[in-house]
Structures are given as structure tokens and as C-alpha cells.
């Protein structure tokens, strides 16, 4: 919804009543959801907490959320046993001064407050998907399909080359988590996680429930963010119509159209978010041209090498002309290139020193060259 709605009239405000849909869930001590209830409600809060503030409350003795956090930990362990894939990759956080000027970018720590909210949302979304299926309510299901066989083969070629004692025997979630949990993966863990993420199918919305492979759920729907995701708003309207005995608010054809558009625009939004983070990085580094940074190789094409900075959570590019005097990256195999200006081969994940050449806010790009390269 427009910001004036999503952040104002429809958002939680201290000491202000807000209408809502709620899911009340009941669990046993093993984390099994015994039953749930869906109903209209209103919410009244006394204070809004940041995740950091909430995390400090969770660390106190006798805090009011102790039981909720204990349940969240049980649910996390239960989902992990079922095969939920959690790459736990760092997010980027912008640091500003009091005047709003960007100072730097940092890796954002994942706190207990993040985990608590996430488990509440996952449980509610799962309960709503189950309710819709049992009551034959047509909604937009959030589906995530299995990894394609060719992607599994490529991951195994990488493991065979850089961690030969590890192999993915299948694309089952438990098998992927077995490899992710191995200490033998440590030297190549970060690049393997990136390759794994690139191997996943993209999630999508359809009126048919096909399960969510990455979360290891047989049925899943988005329900908990109707002011920011259209699929959630559709789910609310469909359930409201059911509770009011009005049948279905939307037709099957409308749901199929909404699903296609929501899936398409989600990818547009994802690319916009990536560009936004990249622009923040460009602004943060624009006064550091000529400096040397530690990095590692994260990908390549015949025209460019992609690098990740070690102490700065951003990706940069080394144009082919800066890597090799012939102006073309010499690809040796899926994971290895020859860098002529360094006189050596580089494999995905290999460290290197790079010099920042240009931070371009128009192209939204960071251009580097190998630190030993000659003009």
C-alpha cells in the first residue's frame, strides 16, 4: 500500500487502536501446533520497539516474552530437524550521523528478537494456509519448488574440486543441511552458500498449493504483512469473505492474475532493493577511490570479475581490461579463471587485494582492479 497508509493509517502506533486479523495458536512442549483460531481483532500497543531494544528486553531475567522466546527456540529446532534451509547470510545496515549523512555500511547482526518475530510469522502463515485448504478457501499460496537436477550437479562439481570429501547425495533439505553443517565446508562456506542460493528456484504465488521446499512446509501462504504485500491483502479479503459467509471475494481467474503479477513485481522489487543497497555502498565509498581493500572472487563472466569485499558487505566489479591486457576474462572452467595481470588463476572464494578505481552513482557500480595491476 502507499506509504501514507502502510506507515501511517494502517501501521501500529503507540496508544492507538488498530483493526487487525489475528491467529491464535496453541502448541505443545515439542512445538506441535495443536490447534489455531482465526478472528478479527484490534491491537493496542503502549510502545514500539526496535529489534535491538526488544533484544535487550529478551535478555532480562523474568522478561514478559521469556515463554514466547522459549517456544520460538523449540520451533527453530523443530523446523531445522524437518529440513528448513537457513543460510544465515549477513544483511547490510546503513549507519548515518545525526545530520543524516551516510557514514558506513555494516553487517547487521541477527538477534533473538528477529528470530522470535520470524517464528511467529512463519507459524501464522502456515496456520492460515492450512485453514484455507481445509475450508476450501481460494487464496494465493506461496510456493517454492525443489532444486533442479542440473543445479545439484554443478554444486557437486564445485564440492568435488574444493571439498572432495563432501558430496550432495540429493537435493533433499536434510542432505543440504548435512553439508552446510560440516566443518570441512568452512574454507569455502561463504562462496558455497552464494552458489547454493543461486541454485534455488524462485518462490512464486499461485492459487494452487505446491509446498515450500526451502522452509520444508507442505503448505504455506503469506498473511502477516497485508499493508506491504499484496498477496497478504488478498488472503485477508478471501478469509474475511469466508467468515462473513459471502463466498469468495475474488474469482479463480483474478487470483491467477494476481499471482502472476505479484510474482513478477516481487522480482522487480528485489532488483530495486539490490540497486538501492548498491547505491548506498557507492555513496559510502565515493571518497575512498585509490584505497586498497581485501576481497574474494564471487563470480565471473568473460567481461567482468565479481568480488565481495571482506570488511564491507558489498559486491564490486573488476572489468576484464583491468584483469587481463587482452580485455577478456580467460575462463578455465565453471569455477576458475586466469587473471593475466596477476599472472595466476583464481577460483571462486579465493582472496585478493583490490584497488577502488571508481564509485559510479549513475551506473550504480563499484569498479576495482587487482592491487598489483600496472597502468
Short mmCIF file of C-alpha atoms in Angstrom, two decimals:
data_model
loop_
_atom_site.label_atom_id
_atom_site.label_comp_id
_atom_site.label_asym_id
_atom_site.label_seq_id
_atom_site.Cartn_x
_atom_site.Cartn_y
_atom_site.Cartn_z
CA UNK A 1 0.00 0.00 0.00
CA UNK A 2 1.13 3.62 -0.39
CA UNK A 3 3.40 4.79 2.41
CA UNK A 4 0.78 7.15 3.86
CA UNK A 5 -1.32 4.03 4.51
CA UNK A 6 1.33 1.38 5.25
CA UNK A 7 3.41 3.55 7.61
CA UNK A 8 0.64 5.73 9.00
CA UNK A 9 -3.06 4.86 8.97
CA UNK A 10 -2.60 1.08 8.84
CA UNK A 11 0.57 0.77 10.91
CA UNK A 12 0.85 0.19 14.63
CA UNK A 13 1.18 3.41 16.62
CA UNK A 14 1.63 3.78 20.37
CA UNK A 15 -1.67 4.23 22.24
CA UNK A 16 -3.71 3.97 19.04
CA UNK A 17 -6.25 1.25 18.34
CA UNK A 18 -5.72 -0.61 15.05
CA UNK A 19 -8.03 -3.14 13.41
CA UNK A 20 -6.41 -6.47 12.51
CA UNK A 21 -6.80 -10.13 11.70
CA UNK A 22 -5.29 -12.40 14.32
CA UNK A 23 -4.26 -16.02 14.52
CA UNK A 24 -4.19 -17.55 18.00
CA UNK A 25 -2.12 -20.74 18.02
CA UNK A 26 -1.73 -23.46 20.63
CA UNK A 27 1.44 -25.57 20.84
CA UNK A 28 2.60 -28.46 22.98
CA UNK A 29 6.04 -28.59 24.60
CA UNK A 30 7.51 -30.28 21.50
CA UNK A 31 6.44 -27.44 19.20
CA UNK A 32 3.49 -29.25 17.60
CA UNK A 33 0.71 -26.85 16.64
CA UNK A 34 -2.33 -28.43 18.29
CA UNK A 35 -4.96 -26.02 17.01
CA UNK A 36 -5.48 -22.44 15.91
CA UNK A 37 -8.19 -19.80 15.66
CA UNK A 38 -8.62 -17.01 13.09
CA UNK A 39 -10.62 -13.95 14.06
CA UNK A 40 -10.95 -10.20 13.62
CA UNK A 41 -9.33 -8.18 16.38
CA UNK A 42 -7.91 -4.84 17.34
CA UNK A 43 -4.42 -4.17 18.61
CA UNK A 44 -3.41 -1.53 21.14
CA UNK A 45 0.29 -1.04 21.89
CA UNK A 46 1.94 1.16 24.51
CA UNK A 47 5.33 1.41 22.82
CA UNK A 48 7.04 0.50 19.55
CA UNK A 49 10.37 -1.28 19.95
CA UNK A 50 13.24 -1.57 17.54
CA UNK A 51 14.62 -5.08 17.13
CA UNK A 52 17.66 -4.02 19.17
CA UNK A 53 15.51 -2.68 22.00
CA UNK A 54 13.38 -5.83 22.01
CA UNK A 55 16.52 -8.00 22.08
CA UNK A 56 17.70 -6.22 25.23
CA UNK A 57 14.33 -6.94 26.87
CA UNK A 58 14.65 -10.63 25.95
CA UNK A 59 17.99 -10.78 27.78
CA UNK A 60 16.50 -9.63 31.09
CA UNK A 61 15.51 -12.06 33.80
CA UNK A 62 11.76 -12.62 34.15
CA UNK A 63 11.07 -10.74 30.92
CA UNK A 64 7.43 -10.96 29.72
CA UNK A 65 8.47 -12.65 26.45
CA UNK A 66 10.52 -15.44 28.04
CA UNK A 67 7.93 -18.14 27.30
CA UNK A 68 7.44 -16.88 23.75
CA UNK A 69 11.21 -16.96 23.14
CA UNK A 70 11.43 -20.46 24.61
CA UNK A 71 8.72 -21.62 22.21
CA UNK A 72 10.48 -19.88 19.31
CA UNK A 73 13.68 -21.84 20.06
CA UNK A 74 11.70 -25.09 20.13
CA UNK A 75 10.12 -24.21 16.77
CA UNK A 76 13.51 -23.33 15.27
CA UNK A 77 14.93 -26.71 16.36
CA UNK A 78 11.84 -28.49 15.05
CA UNK A 79 11.97 -26.76 11.67
CA UNK A 80 15.70 -27.45 11.38
CA UNK A 81 15.07 -31.16 12.02
CA UNK A 82 12.43 -31.16 9.29
CA UNK A 83 14.95 -29.68 6.88
CA UNK A 84 14.37 -25.92 6.81
CA UNK A 85 17.35 -24.34 4.98
CA UNK A 86 18.73 -21.34 6.84
CA UNK A 87 21.79 -19.84 5.16
CA UNK A 88 22.02 -17.12 7.84
CA UNK A 89 23.73 -14.72 5.44
CA UNK A 90 24.60 -11.23 6.64
CA UNK A 91 22.35 -8.29 5.82
CA UNK A 92 23.69 -4.80 5.18
CA UNK A 93 22.85 -1.92 7.52
CA UNK A 94 23.47 1.77 6.78
CA UNK A 95 24.97 3.91 9.56
CA UNK A 96 24.14 7.64 9.50
CA UNK A 97 25.29 10.61 11.57
CA UNK A 98 22.92 12.99 13.37
CA UNK A 99 22.55 15.11 10.22
CA UNK A 100 21.50 12.07 8.18
CA UNK A 101 24.79 11.73 6.30
CA UNK A 102 25.82 8.18 5.43
CA UNK A 103 28.89 7.16 7.43
CA UNK A 104 29.38 3.50 6.61
CA UNK A 105 27.77 0.13 5.97
CA UNK A 106 27.91 -2.70 8.49
CA UNK A 107 26.82 -6.31 8.64
CA UNK A 108 23.59 -6.48 10.59
CA UNK A 109 23.57 -8.97 13.44
CA UNK A 110 20.66 -11.40 13.60
CA UNK A 111 19.13 -11.01 17.06
CA UNK A 112 16.79 -13.13 19.17
CA UNK A 113 14.09 -10.52 18.52
CA UNK A 114 14.41 -11.21 14.77
CA UNK A 115 14.09 -14.94 15.41
CA UNK A 116 11.06 -14.51 17.68
CA UNK A 117 9.13 -12.39 15.17
CA UNK A 118 10.14 -14.70 12.32
CA UNK A 119 8.86 -17.82 14.09
CA UNK A 120 5.57 -16.11 14.97
CA UNK A 121 5.13 -15.07 11.33
CA UNK A 122 6.07 -18.47 9.91
CA UNK A 123 3.65 -20.23 12.26
CA UNK A 124 0.80 -17.83 11.49
CA UNK A 125 1.38 -18.11 7.72
CA UNK A 126 1.43 -21.90 7.96
CA UNK A 127 -1.78 -21.96 10.04
CA UNK A 128 -3.61 -19.71 7.56
CA UNK A 129 -2.54 -21.86 4.60
CA UNK A 130 -3.82 -24.94 6.43
CA UNK A 131 -7.09 -23.20 7.31
CA UNK A 132 -7.64 -22.15 3.69
CA UNK A 133 -7.03 -25.68 2.38
CA UNK A 134 -9.28 -27.34 4.97
CA UNK A 135 -12.10 -24.88 4.33
CA UNK A 136 -11.63 -24.79 0.53
CA UNK A 137 -10.92 -21.05 0.54
CA UNK A 138 -9.08 -20.00 -2.65
CA UNK A 139 -6.08 -17.85 -1.72
CA UNK A 140 -2.60 -17.13 -3.10
CA UNK A 141 -0.26 -19.83 -1.83
CA UNK A 142 3.45 -19.14 -1.50
CA UNK A 143 5.19 -21.97 -3.35
CA UNK A 144 8.87 -22.82 -3.60
CA UNK A 145 9.84 -25.74 -5.79
CA UNK A 146 12.68 -28.25 -5.47
CA UNK A 147 16.19 -27.56 -6.81
CA UNK A 148 16.65 -28.63 -10.46
CA UNK A 149 18.93 -31.65 -11.06
CA UNK A 150 21.43 -29.68 -13.18
CA UNK A 151 21.96 -27.22 -10.31
CA UNK A 152 22.72 -30.10 -7.96
CA UNK A 153 25.29 -31.44 -10.43
CA UNK A 154 27.04 -28.06 -10.61
CA UNK A 155 27.18 -27.79 -6.81
CA UNK A 156 28.72 -31.25 -6.63
CA UNK A 157 31.33 -30.33 -9.25
CA UNK A 158 32.29 -27.40 -7.03
CA UNK A 159 32.47 -29.60 -3.94
CA UNK A 160 34.49 -32.24 -5.80
CA UNK A 161 37.06 -29.60 -6.73
CA UNK A 162 37.33 -27.70 -3.46
CA UNK A 163 35.98 -30.06 -0.74
CA UNK A 164 36.33 -33.55 -2.26
CA UNK A 165 35.17 -35.39 0.87
CA UNK A 166 31.78 -33.66 0.70
CA UNK A 167 29.01 -34.52 -1.73
CA UNK A 168 25.30 -33.76 -2.01
CA UNK A 169 23.61 -37.12 -2.47
CA UNK A 170 20.27 -35.46 -3.30
CA UNK A 171 18.52 -32.11 -3.21
CA UNK A 172 16.61 -33.06 -0.05
CA UNK A 173 16.72 -30.33 2.59
CA UNK A 174 18.29 -32.61 5.21
CA UNK A 175 21.07 -33.52 2.79
CA UNK A 176 21.86 -29.87 2.05
CA UNK A 177 21.86 -29.07 5.77
CA UNK A 178 24.22 -32.02 6.36
CA UNK A 179 26.77 -30.45 4.01
CA UNK A 180 26.18 -26.96 5.42
CA UNK A 181 26.81 -28.31 8.92
CA UNK A 182 30.15 -29.92 8.05
CA UNK A 183 33.37 -28.32 9.34
CA UNK A 184 35.02 -29.41 6.07
CA UNK A 185 32.99 -26.73 4.31
CA UNK A 186 34.48 -23.89 6.40
CA UNK A 187 37.22 -22.76 3.96
CA UNK A 188 34.66 -22.35 1.15
CA UNK A 189 31.48 -21.83 3.18
CA UNK A 190 30.65 -18.28 2.09
CA UNK A 191 31.03 -18.90 -1.63
CA UNK A 192 29.22 -22.25 -1.38
CA UNK A 193 26.27 -20.51 0.28
CA UNK A 194 26.16 -17.97 -2.56
CA UNK A 195 26.26 -20.76 -5.16
CA UNK A 196 23.55 -22.61 -3.24
CA UNK A 197 21.36 -19.51 -3.12
CA UNK A 198 21.80 -19.03 -6.88
CA UNK A 199 20.71 -22.65 -7.37
CA UNK A 200 17.35 -22.26 -5.65
CA UNK A 201 14.20 -21.90 -7.69
CA UNK A 202 12.41 -18.58 -7.23
CA UNK A 203 9.34 -18.69 -5.00
CA UNK A 204 6.03 -17.68 -6.56
CA UNK A 205 2.34 -17.16 -5.86
CA UNK A 206 -0.41 -19.36 -7.30
CA UNK A 207 -3.95 -20.37 -6.24
CA UNK A 208 -2.65 -23.97 -6.01
CA UNK A 209 -0.67 -25.16 -3.01
CA UNK A 210 2.58 -26.87 -4.04
CA UNK A 211 4.52 -26.60 -0.80
CA UNK A 212 7.55 -24.56 0.21
CA UNK A 213 10.76 -26.53 -0.30
CA UNK A 214 13.14 -24.04 1.37
CA UNK A 215 11.06 -23.89 4.56
CA UNK A 216 10.16 -27.60 4.46
CA UNK A 217 6.42 -26.78 4.63
CA UNK A 218 3.79 -28.80 2.81
CA UNK A 219 1.60 -25.69 2.60
CA UNK A 220 2.44 -22.03 3.08
CA UNK A 221 0.81 -18.65 2.41
CA UNK A 222 1.63 -15.02 3.10
CA UNK A 223 -0.73 -13.47 5.64
CA UNK A 224 1.25 -11.38 8.14
CA UNK A 225 2.06 -8.26 6.08
CA UNK A 226 -1.12 -7.08 4.30
CA UNK A 227 -0.04 -3.43 4.34
CA UNK A 228 3.19 -4.17 2.41
CA UNK A 229 2.49 -7.30 0.32
CA UNK A 230 -0.49 -7.57 -1.99
CA UNK A 231 -0.66 -11.37 -1.65
CA UNK A 232 -1.30 -10.99 2.09
CA UNK A 233 -4.07 -8.46 1.47
CA UNK A 234 -5.73 -10.88 -0.97
CA UNK A 235 -5.57 -13.61 1.70
CA UNK A 236 -7.22 -11.30 4.26
CA UNK A 237 -10.04 -10.40 1.86
CA UNK A 238 -10.67 -14.03 0.95
CA UNK A 239 -10.79 -15.17 4.59
CA UNK A 240 -12.98 -12.20 5.55
CA UNK A 241 -15.47 -13.17 2.83
CA UNK A 242 -15.46 -16.76 4.13
CA UNK A 243 -16.03 -15.70 7.75
CA UNK A 244 -18.91 -13.47 6.62
CA UNK A 245 -20.43 -16.32 4.57
CA UNK A 246 -20.02 -14.26 1.40
CA UNK A 247 -18.31 -16.97 -0.60
CA UNK A 248 -15.17 -15.80 -2.36
CA UNK A 249 -14.14 -12.16 -2.79
CA UNK A 250 -12.08 -12.94 -5.92
CA UNK A 251 -12.56 -15.37 -8.80
CA UNK A 252 -10.05 -18.06 -9.73
CA UNK A 253 -9.06 -16.08 -12.83
CA UNK A 254 -8.42 -12.98 -10.72
CA UNK A 255 -6.29 -14.97 -8.29
CA UNK A 256 -4.22 -16.41 -11.13
CA UNK A 257 -3.66 -12.90 -12.50
CA UNK A 258 -2.76 -11.56 -9.04
CA UNK A 259 -0.34 -14.45 -8.53
CA UNK A 260 1.49 -13.81 -11.81
CA UNK A 261 1.72 -10.07 -11.17
CA UNK A 262 2.75 -10.44 -7.52
CA UNK A 263 5.49 -12.90 -8.52
CA UNK A 264 6.71 -10.62 -11.32
CA UNK A 265 6.68 -7.45 -9.25
CA UNK A 266 8.39 -9.21 -6.35
CA UNK A 267 11.38 -9.80 -8.64
CA UNK A 268 11.27 -6.15 -9.75
CA UNK A 269 11.22 -5.09 -6.09
CA UNK A 270 14.12 -7.45 -5.30
CA UNK A 271 16.24 -5.91 -8.06
CA UNK A 272 15.29 -2.42 -6.88
CA UNK A 273 16.33 -3.33 -3.34
CA UNK A 274 19.66 -4.66 -4.61
CA UNK A 275 20.22 -1.44 -6.57
CA UNK A 276 19.32 0.63 -3.51
CA UNK A 277 21.87 -1.20 -1.36
CA UNK A 278 24.47 -0.90 -4.10
CA UNK A 279 23.82 2.85 -4.32
CA UNK A 280 24.34 3.14 -0.56
CA UNK A 281 27.67 1.35 -1.00
CA UNK A 282 28.67 3.67 -3.83
CA UNK A 283 27.91 6.70 -1.66
CA UNK A 284 29.79 5.23 1.30
CA UNK A 285 32.92 4.56 -0.79
CA UNK A 286 32.97 7.53 -3.15
CA UNK A 287 35.66 9.31 -1.10
CA UNK A 288 37.87 6.21 -0.89
CA UNK A 289 38.99 5.93 -4.52
CA UNK A 290 42.56 4.65 -4.66
CA UNK A 291 42.34 2.70 -1.41
CA UNK A 292 43.20 -1.00 -1.21
CA UNK A 293 40.57 -3.47 0.05
CA UNK A 294 40.60 -7.17 0.89
CA UNK A 295 38.14 -9.11 -1.24
CA UNK A 296 37.32 -12.55 -2.63
CA UNK A 297 36.12 -13.75 -6.01
CA UNK A 298 32.34 -14.33 -6.03
CA UNK A 299 31.64 -14.84 -9.75
CA UNK A 300 32.70 -14.02 -13.30
CA UNK A 301 31.76 -13.72 -16.95
CA UNK A 302 34.01 -13.24 -19.96
CA UNK A 303 33.66 -9.48 -19.45
CA UNK A 304 33.91 -8.96 -15.69
CA UNK A 305 35.06 -10.45 -12.39
CA UNK A 306 32.68 -10.06 -9.42
CA UNK A 307 34.18 -9.63 -5.97
CA UNK A 308 32.88 -9.38 -2.41
CA UNK A 309 34.70 -7.03 -0.05
CA UNK A 310 35.74 -8.66 3.23
CA UNK A 311 35.23 -5.75 5.63
CA UNK A 312 32.40 -4.07 3.74
CA UNK A 313 29.26 -6.07 2.88
CA UNK A 314 29.07 -5.12 -0.80
CA UNK A 315 29.89 -6.52 -4.23
CA UNK A 316 32.15 -4.83 -6.77
CA UNK A 317 33.35 -5.45 -10.31
CA UNK A 318 36.74 -5.81 -11.99
CA UNK A 319 36.30 -5.07 -15.72
CA UNK A 320 38.07 -7.56 -17.98
CA UNK A 321 40.51 -4.92 -19.24
CA UNK A 322 41.72 -4.44 -15.64
CA UNK A 323 42.16 -8.19 -15.16
CA UNK A 324 43.88 -9.07 -18.42
CA UNK A 325 45.66 -6.95 -21.02
CA UNK A 326 43.73 -8.74 -23.79
CA UNK A 327 40.48 -7.34 -22.36
CA UNK A 328 38.77 -10.69 -21.91
CA UNK A 329 38.50 -12.89 -18.83
CA UNK A 330 40.04 -16.28 -19.60
CA UNK A 331 37.59 -18.82 -18.14
CA UNK A 332 39.22 -22.18 -17.37
CA UNK A 333 36.12 -23.95 -16.00
CA UNK A 334 32.88 -23.17 -14.15
CA UNK A 335 34.79 -22.06 -11.06
CA UNK A 336 38.25 -20.86 -12.20
CA UNK A 337 39.66 -18.00 -14.27
CA UNK A 338 43.13 -16.86 -15.27
CA UNK A 339 43.92 -13.27 -14.26
CA UNK A 340 46.66 -12.16 -16.63
CA UNK A 341 47.65 -9.02 -14.73
CA UNK A 342 48.22 -11.12 -11.60
CA UNK A 343 49.85 -13.94 -13.53
CA UNK A 344 47.81 -16.60 -11.74
CA UNK A 345 44.49 -18.42 -11.64
CA UNK A 346 41.70 -17.52 -9.27
CA UNK A 347 38.91 -19.82 -8.11
CA UNK A 348 35.58 -18.80 -6.60
CA UNK A 349 36.19 -17.84 -2.99
CA UNK A 350 39.89 -17.06 -3.46
CA UNK A 351 41.13 -13.91 -1.68
CA UNK A 352 42.74 -10.99 -3.46
CA UNK A 353 43.65 -7.36 -2.84
CA UNK A 354 41.84 -4.80 -4.98
CA UNK A 355 42.11 -1.05 -5.56
CA UNK A 356 38.97 1.05 -5.89
CA UNK A 357 39.02 2.85 -9.24
CA UNK A 358 35.56 4.42 -9.38
CA UNK A 359 32.35 4.65 -7.36
CA UNK A 360 29.78 5.50 -10.03
CA UNK A 361 26.36 6.70 -8.73
CA UNK A 362 24.91 6.83 -12.26
CA UNK A 363 25.74 3.23 -13.19
CA UNK A 364 25.35 2.26 -9.51
CA UNK A 365 28.60 0.32 -9.64
CA UNK A 366 31.93 -0.05 -7.87
CA UNK A 367 34.87 -0.60 -10.21
CA UNK A 368 38.11 -2.14 -8.94
CA UNK A 369 41.33 -3.56 -10.30
CA UNK A 370 43.70 -6.13 -8.82
CA UNK A 371 46.01 -4.24 -6.45
CA UNK A 372 49.16 -5.43 -8.28
CA UNK A 373 47.88 -4.39 -11.71
CA UNK A 374 50.01 -1.91 -13.70
CA UNK A 375 48.64 1.02 -15.66
#
